[in-house]
Coordinates of C-alpha atoms in Angstrom, one line a residue:
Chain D
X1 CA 44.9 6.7 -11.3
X2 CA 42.3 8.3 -13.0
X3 CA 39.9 8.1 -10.4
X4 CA 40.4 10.2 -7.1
X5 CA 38.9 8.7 -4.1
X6 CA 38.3 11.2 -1.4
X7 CA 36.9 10.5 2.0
X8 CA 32.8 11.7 2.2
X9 CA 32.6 10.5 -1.2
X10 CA 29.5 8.3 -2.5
X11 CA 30.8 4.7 -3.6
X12 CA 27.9 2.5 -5.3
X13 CA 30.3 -1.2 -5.2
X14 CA 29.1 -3.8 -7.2
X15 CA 30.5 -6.9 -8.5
X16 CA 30.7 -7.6 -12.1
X17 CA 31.2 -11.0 -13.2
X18 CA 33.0 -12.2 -16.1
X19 CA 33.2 -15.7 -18.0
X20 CA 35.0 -17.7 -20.5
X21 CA 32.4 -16.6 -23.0
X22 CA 32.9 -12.4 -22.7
X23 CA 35.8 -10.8 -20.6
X24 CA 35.9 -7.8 -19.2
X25 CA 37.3 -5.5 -22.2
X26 CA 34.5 -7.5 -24.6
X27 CA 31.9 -6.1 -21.8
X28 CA 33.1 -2.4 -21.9
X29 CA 33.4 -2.7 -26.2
X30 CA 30.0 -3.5 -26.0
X31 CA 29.0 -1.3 -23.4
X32 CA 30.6 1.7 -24.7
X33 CA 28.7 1.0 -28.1
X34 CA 25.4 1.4 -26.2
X35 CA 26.8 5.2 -25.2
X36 CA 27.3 6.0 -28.7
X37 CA 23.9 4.8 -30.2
X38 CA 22.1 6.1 -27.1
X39 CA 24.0 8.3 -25.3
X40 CA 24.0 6.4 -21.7
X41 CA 24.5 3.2 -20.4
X42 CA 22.5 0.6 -18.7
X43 CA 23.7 -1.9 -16.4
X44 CA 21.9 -4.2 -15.4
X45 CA 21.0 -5.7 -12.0
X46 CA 18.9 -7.0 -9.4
X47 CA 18.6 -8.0 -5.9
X48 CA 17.0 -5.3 -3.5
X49 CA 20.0 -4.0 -1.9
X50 CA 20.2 -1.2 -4.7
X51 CA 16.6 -0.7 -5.5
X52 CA 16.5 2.0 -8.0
X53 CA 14.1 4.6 -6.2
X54 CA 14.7 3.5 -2.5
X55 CA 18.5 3.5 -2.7
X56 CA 20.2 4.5 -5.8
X57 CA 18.6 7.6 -7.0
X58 CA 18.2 9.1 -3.0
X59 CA 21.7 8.3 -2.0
X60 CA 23.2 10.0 -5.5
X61 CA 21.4 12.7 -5.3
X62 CA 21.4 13.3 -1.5
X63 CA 25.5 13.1 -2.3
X64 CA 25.6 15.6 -4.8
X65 CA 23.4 18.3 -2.8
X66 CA 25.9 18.4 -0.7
X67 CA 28.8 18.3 -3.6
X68 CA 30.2 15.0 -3.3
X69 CA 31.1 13.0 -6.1
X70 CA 29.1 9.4 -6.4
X71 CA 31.1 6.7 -8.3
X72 CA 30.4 2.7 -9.3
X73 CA 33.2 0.8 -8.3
X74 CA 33.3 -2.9 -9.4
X75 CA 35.4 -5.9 -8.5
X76 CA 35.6 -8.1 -11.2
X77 CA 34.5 -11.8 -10.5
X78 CA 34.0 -15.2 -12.5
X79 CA 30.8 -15.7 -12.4
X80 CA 28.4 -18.7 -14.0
X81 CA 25.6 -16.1 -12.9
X82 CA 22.2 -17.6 -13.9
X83 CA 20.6 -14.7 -16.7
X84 CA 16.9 -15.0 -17.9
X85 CA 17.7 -13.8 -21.9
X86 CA 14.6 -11.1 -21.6
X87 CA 15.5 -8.4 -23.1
X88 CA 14.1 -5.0 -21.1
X89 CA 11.7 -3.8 -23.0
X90 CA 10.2 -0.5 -21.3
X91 CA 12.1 1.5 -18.5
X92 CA 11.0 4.0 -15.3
X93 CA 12.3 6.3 -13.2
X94 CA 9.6 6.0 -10.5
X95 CA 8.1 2.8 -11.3
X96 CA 4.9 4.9 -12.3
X97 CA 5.6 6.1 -15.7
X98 CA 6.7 4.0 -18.1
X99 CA 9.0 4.5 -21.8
X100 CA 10.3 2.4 -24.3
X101 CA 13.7 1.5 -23.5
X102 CA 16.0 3.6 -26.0
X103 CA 17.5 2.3 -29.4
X104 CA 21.0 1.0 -28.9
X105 CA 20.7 -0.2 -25.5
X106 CA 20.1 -3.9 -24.4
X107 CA 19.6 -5.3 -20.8
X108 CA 19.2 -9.1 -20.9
X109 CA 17.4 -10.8 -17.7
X110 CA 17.8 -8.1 -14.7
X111 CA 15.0 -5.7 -13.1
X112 CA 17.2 -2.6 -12.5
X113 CA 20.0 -1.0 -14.4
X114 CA 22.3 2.1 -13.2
X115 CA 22.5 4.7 -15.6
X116 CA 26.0 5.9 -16.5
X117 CA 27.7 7.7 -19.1
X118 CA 31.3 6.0 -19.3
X119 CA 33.2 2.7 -18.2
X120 CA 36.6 3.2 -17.2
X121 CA 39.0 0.2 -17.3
X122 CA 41.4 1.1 -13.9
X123 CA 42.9 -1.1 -11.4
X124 CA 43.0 -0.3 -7.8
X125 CA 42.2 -1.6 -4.4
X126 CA 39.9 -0.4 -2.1
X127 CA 38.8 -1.7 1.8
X128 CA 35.5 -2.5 2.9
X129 CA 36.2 -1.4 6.3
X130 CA 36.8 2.3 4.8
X131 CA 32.8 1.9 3.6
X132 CA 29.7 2.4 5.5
X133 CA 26.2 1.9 4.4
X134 CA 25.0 5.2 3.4
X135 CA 21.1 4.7 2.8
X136 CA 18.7 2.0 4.2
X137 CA 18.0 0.0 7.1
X138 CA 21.8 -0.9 7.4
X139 CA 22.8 2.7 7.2
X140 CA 26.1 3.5 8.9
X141 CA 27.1 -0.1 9.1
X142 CA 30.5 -1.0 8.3
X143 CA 30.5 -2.4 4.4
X144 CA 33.1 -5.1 5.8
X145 CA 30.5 -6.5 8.1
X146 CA 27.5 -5.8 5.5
X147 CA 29.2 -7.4 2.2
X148 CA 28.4 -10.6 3.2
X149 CA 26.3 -13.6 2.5
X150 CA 24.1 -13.3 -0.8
X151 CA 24.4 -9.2 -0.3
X152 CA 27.4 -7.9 -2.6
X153 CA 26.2 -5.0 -3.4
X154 CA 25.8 -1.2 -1.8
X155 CA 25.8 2.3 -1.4
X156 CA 28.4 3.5 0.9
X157 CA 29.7 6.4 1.7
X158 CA 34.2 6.2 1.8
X159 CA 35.6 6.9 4.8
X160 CA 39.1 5.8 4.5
X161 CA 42.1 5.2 7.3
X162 CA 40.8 2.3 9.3
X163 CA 43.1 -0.8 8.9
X164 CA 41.8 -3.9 7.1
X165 CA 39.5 -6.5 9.5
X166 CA 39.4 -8.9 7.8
X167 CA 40.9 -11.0 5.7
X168 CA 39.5 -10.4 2.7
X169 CA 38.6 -6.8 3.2
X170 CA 40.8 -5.4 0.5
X171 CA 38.8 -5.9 -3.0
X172 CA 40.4 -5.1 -6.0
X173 CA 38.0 -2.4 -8.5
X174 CA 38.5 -3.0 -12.3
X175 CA 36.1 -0.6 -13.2
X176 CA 34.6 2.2 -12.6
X177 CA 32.1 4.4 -14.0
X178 CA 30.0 8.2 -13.6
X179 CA 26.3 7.6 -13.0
X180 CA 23.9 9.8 -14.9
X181 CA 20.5 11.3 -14.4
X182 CA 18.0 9.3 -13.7
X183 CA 21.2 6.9 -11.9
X184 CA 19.2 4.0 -11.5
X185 CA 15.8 2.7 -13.5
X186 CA 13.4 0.1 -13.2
X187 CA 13.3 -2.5 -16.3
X188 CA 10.3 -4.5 -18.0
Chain A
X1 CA 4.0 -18.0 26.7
X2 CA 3.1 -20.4 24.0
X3 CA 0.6 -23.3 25.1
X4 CA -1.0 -24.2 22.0
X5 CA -0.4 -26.4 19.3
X6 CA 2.5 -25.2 16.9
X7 CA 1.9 -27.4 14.4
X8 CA -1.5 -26.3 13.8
X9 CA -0.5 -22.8 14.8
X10 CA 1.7 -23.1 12.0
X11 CA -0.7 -24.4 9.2
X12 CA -3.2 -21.8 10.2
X13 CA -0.4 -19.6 9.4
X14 CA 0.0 -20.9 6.5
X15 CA -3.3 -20.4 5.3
X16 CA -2.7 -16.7 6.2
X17 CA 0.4 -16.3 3.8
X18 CA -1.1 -18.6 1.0
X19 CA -3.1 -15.9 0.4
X20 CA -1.1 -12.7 0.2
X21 CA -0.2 -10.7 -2.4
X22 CA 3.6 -10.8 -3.1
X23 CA 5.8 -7.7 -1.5
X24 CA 6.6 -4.7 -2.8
X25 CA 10.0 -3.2 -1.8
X26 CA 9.8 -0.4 -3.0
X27 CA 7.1 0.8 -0.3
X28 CA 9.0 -1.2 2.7
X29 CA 6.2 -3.9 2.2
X30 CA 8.9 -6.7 4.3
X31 CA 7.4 -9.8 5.5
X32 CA 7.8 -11.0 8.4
X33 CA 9.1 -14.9 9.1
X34 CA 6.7 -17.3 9.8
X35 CA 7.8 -18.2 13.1
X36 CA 8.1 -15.1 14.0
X37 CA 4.6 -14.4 12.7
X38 CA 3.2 -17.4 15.0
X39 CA 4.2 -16.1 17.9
X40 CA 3.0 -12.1 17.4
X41 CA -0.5 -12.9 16.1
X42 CA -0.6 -15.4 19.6
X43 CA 0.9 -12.0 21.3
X44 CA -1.5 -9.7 19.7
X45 CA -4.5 -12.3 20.4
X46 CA -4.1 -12.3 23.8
X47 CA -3.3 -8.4 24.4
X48 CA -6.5 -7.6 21.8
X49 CA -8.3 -10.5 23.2
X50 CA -12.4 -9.0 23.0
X51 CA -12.0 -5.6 21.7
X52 CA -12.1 -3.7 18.0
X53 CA -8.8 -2.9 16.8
X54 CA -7.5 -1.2 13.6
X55 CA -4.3 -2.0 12.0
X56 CA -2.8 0.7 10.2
X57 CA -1.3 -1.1 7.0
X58 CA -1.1 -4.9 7.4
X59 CA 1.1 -6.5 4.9
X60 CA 1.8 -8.9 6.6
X61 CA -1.3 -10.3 7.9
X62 CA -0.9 -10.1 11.3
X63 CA -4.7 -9.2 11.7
X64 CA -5.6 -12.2 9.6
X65 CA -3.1 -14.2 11.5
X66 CA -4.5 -13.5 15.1
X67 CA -8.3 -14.0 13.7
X68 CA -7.7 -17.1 12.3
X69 CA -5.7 -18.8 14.9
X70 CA -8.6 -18.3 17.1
X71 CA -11.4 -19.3 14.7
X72 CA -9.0 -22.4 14.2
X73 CA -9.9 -23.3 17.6
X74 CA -5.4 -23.2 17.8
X75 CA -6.3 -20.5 20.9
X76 CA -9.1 -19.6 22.6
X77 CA -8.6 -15.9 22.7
X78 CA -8.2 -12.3 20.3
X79 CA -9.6 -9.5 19.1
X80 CA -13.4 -9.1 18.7
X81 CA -13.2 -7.5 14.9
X82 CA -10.8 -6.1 13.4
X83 CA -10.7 -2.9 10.8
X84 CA -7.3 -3.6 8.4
X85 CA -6.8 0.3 6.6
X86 CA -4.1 -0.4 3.5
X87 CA -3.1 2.0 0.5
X88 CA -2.5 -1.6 -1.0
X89 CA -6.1 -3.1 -3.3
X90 CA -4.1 -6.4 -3.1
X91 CA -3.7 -6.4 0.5
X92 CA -7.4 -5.2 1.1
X93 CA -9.4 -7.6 -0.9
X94 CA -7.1 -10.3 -0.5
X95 CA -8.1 -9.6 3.4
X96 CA -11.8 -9.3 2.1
X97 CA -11.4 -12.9 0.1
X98 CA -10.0 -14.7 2.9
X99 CA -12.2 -13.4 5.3
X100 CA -15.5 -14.7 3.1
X101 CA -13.9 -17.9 2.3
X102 CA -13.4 -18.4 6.5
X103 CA -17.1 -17.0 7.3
X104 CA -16.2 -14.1 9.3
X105 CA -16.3 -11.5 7.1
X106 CA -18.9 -9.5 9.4
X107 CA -15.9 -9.3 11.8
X108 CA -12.7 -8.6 9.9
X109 CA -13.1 -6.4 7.2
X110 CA -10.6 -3.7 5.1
X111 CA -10.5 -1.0 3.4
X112 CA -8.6 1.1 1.0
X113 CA -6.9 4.1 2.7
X114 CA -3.5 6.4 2.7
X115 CA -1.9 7.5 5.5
X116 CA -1.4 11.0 4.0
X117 CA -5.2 11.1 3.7
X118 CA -7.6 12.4 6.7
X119 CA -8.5 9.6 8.7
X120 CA -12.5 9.0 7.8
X121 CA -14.5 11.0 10.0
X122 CA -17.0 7.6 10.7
X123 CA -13.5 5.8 11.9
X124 CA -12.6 8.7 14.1
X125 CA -12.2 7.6 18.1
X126 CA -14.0 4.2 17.6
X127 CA -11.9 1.3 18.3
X128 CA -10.2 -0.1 21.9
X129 CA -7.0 -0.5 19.8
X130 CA -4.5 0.4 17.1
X131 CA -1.8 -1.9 15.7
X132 CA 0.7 -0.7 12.9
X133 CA 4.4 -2.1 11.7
X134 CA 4.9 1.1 9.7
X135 CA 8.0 1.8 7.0
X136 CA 10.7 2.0 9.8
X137 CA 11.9 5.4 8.6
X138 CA 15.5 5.1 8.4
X139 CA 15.6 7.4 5.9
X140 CA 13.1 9.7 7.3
X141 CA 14.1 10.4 10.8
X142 CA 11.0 7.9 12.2
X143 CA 8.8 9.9 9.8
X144 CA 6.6 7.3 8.2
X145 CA 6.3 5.9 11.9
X146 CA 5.0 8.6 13.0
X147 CA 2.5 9.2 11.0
X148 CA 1.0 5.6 11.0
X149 CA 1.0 5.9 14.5
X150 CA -0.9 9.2 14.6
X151 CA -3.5 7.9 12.5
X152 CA -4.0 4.7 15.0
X153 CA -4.0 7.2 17.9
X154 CA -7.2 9.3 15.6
X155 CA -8.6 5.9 15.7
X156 CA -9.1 4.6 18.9
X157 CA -10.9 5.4 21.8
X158 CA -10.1 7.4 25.0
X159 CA -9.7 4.9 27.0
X160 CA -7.4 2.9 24.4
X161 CA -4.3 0.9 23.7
X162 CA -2.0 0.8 20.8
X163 CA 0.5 -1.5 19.4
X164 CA 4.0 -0.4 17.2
X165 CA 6.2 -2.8 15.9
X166 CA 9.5 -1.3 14.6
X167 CA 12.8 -1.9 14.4
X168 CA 15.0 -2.3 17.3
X169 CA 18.6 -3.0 16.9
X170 CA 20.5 -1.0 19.6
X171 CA 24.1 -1.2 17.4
X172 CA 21.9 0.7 14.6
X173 CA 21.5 4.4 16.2
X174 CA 18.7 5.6 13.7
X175 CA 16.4 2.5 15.1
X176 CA 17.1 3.5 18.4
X177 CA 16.3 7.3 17.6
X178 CA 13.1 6.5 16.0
X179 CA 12.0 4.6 18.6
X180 CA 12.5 6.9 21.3
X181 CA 10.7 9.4 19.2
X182 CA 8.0 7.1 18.7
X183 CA 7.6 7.0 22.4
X184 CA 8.2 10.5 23.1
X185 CA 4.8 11.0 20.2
X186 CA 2.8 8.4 22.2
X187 CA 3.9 10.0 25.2
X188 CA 2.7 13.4 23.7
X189 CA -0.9 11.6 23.6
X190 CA -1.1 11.0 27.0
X191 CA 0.1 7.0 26.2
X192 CA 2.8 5.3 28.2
X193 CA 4.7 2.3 27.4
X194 CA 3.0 -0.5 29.0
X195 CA 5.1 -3.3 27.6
X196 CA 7.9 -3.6 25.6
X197 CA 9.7 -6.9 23.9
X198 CA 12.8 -5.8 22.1
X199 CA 14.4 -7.5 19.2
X200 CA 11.8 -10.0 18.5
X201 CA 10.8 -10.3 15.0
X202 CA 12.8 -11.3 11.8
X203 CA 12.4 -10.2 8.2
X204 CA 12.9 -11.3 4.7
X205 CA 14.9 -8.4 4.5
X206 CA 17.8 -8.3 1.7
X207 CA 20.1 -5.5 3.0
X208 CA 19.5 -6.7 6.6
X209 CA 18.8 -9.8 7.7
X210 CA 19.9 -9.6 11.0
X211 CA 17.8 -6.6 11.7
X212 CA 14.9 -7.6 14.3
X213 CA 12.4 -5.3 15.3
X214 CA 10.2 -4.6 18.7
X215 CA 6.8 -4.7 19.8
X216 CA 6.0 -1.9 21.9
X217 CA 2.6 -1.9 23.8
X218 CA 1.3 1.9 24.6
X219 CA -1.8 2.4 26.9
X220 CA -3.9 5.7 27.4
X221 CA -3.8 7.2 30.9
X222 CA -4.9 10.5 29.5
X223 CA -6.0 11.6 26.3
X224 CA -3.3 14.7 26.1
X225 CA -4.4 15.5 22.7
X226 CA -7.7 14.4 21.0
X227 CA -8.1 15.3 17.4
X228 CA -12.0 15.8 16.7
X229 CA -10.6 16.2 13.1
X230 CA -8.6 14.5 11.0
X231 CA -6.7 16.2 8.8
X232 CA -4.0 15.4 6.1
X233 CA -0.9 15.2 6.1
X234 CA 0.7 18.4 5.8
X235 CA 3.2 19.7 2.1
X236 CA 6.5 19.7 4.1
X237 CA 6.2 16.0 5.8
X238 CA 3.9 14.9 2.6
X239 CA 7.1 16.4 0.5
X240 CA 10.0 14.4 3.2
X241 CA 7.6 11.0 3.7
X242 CA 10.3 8.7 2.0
X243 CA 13.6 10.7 3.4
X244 CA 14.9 14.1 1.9
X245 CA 13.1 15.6 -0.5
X246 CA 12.0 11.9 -1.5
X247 CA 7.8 12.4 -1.2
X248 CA 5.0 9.9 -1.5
X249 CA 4.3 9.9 -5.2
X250 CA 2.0 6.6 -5.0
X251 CA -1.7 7.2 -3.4
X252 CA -3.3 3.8 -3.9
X253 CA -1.6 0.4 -5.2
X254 CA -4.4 -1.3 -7.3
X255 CA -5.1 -4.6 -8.2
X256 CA -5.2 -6.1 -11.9
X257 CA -8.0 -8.3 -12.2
X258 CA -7.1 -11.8 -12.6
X259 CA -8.4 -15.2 -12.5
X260 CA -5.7 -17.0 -10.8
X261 CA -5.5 -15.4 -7.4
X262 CA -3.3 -17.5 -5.4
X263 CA -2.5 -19.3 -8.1
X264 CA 0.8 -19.2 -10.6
X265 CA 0.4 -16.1 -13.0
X266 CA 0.1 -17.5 -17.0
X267 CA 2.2 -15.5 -17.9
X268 CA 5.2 -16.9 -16.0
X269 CA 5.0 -20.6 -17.2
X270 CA 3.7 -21.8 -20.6
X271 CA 2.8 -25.4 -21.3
X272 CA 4.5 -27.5 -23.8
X273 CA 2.7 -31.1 -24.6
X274 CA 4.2 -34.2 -25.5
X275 CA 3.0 -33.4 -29.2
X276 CA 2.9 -36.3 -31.8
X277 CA 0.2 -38.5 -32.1
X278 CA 1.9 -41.5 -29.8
X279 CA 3.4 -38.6 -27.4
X280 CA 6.5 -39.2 -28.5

């Protein structure tokens, strides 16, 4: 595979959710037209789990002062998930300082988006229990024991060789993706 | 420990969280649950019960919550006024509002102020107590805790108590790091731990809802250090506030001026009538 996954690595997992109306190759078509009009990428979110200034932007940048690669893994799901069709109007960095969001790119219904620069279509599997929460007031938990519940979301830091605890502990990534600078952003 | 009435414990309560301003994560404003909320203020009543305290941030109306339970007649005991110091206009007037609306305004009172900021010099060494539930700093080594607790300690009196309520989860080594370092600071002050209840308090907390924290009661035998001064907080802890190289960019949260407080905001709902002459 394209991707290498090495242990002390930054992993941002996320679930991406898919449904009869758009699959998952529609998604990156669509996507990978925002690049080319604007140059980056931004995916939508919410939740608080990967708030843009607390988590996303400190653990990527803590990461790569110490030269480790940070990469968003997803695992694909189906998904009826509930989306408010507001268009994002103005983004931030901080939450302070406000621009208009670029040409090219929409974000319908969701308060955050990552920044990336490309979508990769690959198929792998990776184990929660070879995760632990790398920023926050979980930090150093186990991301089998965190992804749980309404949280399915995190940053983690991969530390792999520890057999499966679970069940369900082995979640299959169908994309993944480079963050870019500013990584994460606040929408309007 | 609780012998008063919970159902009008809990509506007094109520009142209390009617009125707040809604959280902002992004500066570890978490609320507390209600329950949990019940039972601290009835703590913090009875272990403040006659003297001036200031809280060091308050989001969660804790000082509003001990007040009013006792002005509610729900117990009989708690502080004698109480000084609530936010960086948050929200949390500050909605504390001044509240207060007018329940006629003791010329006891509980709040005021706009950053912990990074010197401590006022006519706040300096005046109050019997300090209460704070600071940012836990687990991305900081404890270091928001720290300094909310330093500016209670400026605070209060020499013969003094203080209150800190962080998180406590002895599975998760950072809270037990920042605790003991919390203790070893209060320590520093001349302060020992008086009493301590661990794991008491849930949170509407996202990425850890299982995480509880402590209340940890500190009481002066000797005023080790006594600041005459305050002074701010200095570039390289200023610059590390939020975790590495992650500084307080934020000095004050201010309030836009509405009409509606505690009520829906317009701009979330619009009305739509049955139109037609007949309403149909």
């Amino acid at each position: 595979m394209a991707i290498e996954l090495t242990k002390g690595m930054g992993l941002l997992f996320m679930k991406v959710g898919v449904h009869a109306r758009e699959n998952l190759e529609d998604i990156i078509k669509r996507k990978q037209q925002e690049y080319d009009k604007a140059g980056m990428i931004f995916w939508g979110y919410g939740g608080n789990t990967c708030h843009p200034s607390k988590h996303v932007q400190p653990f990527v940048r803590e990461f790569k002062k110490q030269g480790k690669e940070v990469m968003l893994v997803m695992q694909e799901i189906n998904s009826n998930h509930f989306a408010e069709p507001k268009a994002a109007e103005e983004y931030s960095e901080d939450g302070i300082n406000w621009q208009v969001v670029p040409k090219g790119i929409e974000v319908l219904g969701s308060r955050y988006a990552l920044v990336l620069d490309r979508l990769e279509l690959e198929g792998f599997d990776i184990g929660l229990q070879d995760m632990s929460v790398a920023i926050g007031p979980s930090r150093g938990r186990i991301a089998s024991d965190y992804i749980q519940g309404h949280v399915d979301k995190g940053c983690f830091e991969f530390d792999p060789g520890s057999p499966p605890l679970k069940q369900n502990d082995v979640k299959h990534i169908s994309l993944y993706a480079r963050l870019k600078e500013p990584y994460a952003v606040h929408l309007k | 420990m609780k012998d008063f009435d919970l159902r009008a414990a809990i509506n007094a309560i109520s009142d209390v969280t009617q009125n707040r301003p809604q959280p902002l994560r992004e500066f570890d404003q978490i609320y507390m649950k209600v329950a949990d909320m019940v039972l601290q203020a009835d703590f913090i009543a009875r272990r403040f019960d006659g003297l001036d305290v200031v809280f060091i941030g308050d989001g969660d109306s804790i000082a509003l919550s001990a007040y009013h339970l006792k002005t509610s007649n729900v117990i009989d005991y708690g502080p004698n006024s109480i000084l609530v110091l936010d960086f948050d206009e929200r949390i500050v007037k909605s504390i001044i509002r509240f207060a007018e609306k329940y006629g003791f305004a010329d006891k509980v009172s709040s005021q706009l102020y950053n912990v990074a900021d010197p401590l006022p010099s006519d706040l300096m060494h005046t109050r019997d107590a300090f209460y704070t539930n600071p940012p836990w700093g687990a991305s900081n080594d404890g270091e928001s805790v720290i300094a909310f607790m330093e500016r209670g300690i400026e605070a209060v009196k020499e013969k003094s108590i203080g209150m800190l309520v962080i998180a406590d989860a002895p599975d998760i080594p950072w809270t037990q790091s920042v605790l003991l370092d919390s203790q070893r600071i209060a320590n520093d002050h001349g302060f020992l731990v008086a009493e301590m209840l661990p794991e008491q308090h849930f949170y509407h907390l996202d990425d850890a809802p299982d995480l509880k924290s402590c209340s940890c009661l500190f009481r002066r035998i000797t005023p080790k250090i006594w600041n005459t001064e305050s002074r701010k907080l200095d570039q390289v802890r200023f610059e590390n506030f939020y975790g590495n190289n992650n500084p307080l960019k934020v000095r004050y949260v201010r309030e836009q001026l509405t009409l509606n407080y505690g009520r829906a905001e317009e701009h979330t709902y619009r009305l739509e009538s049955w139109g037609g002459k007949n309403g149909d």
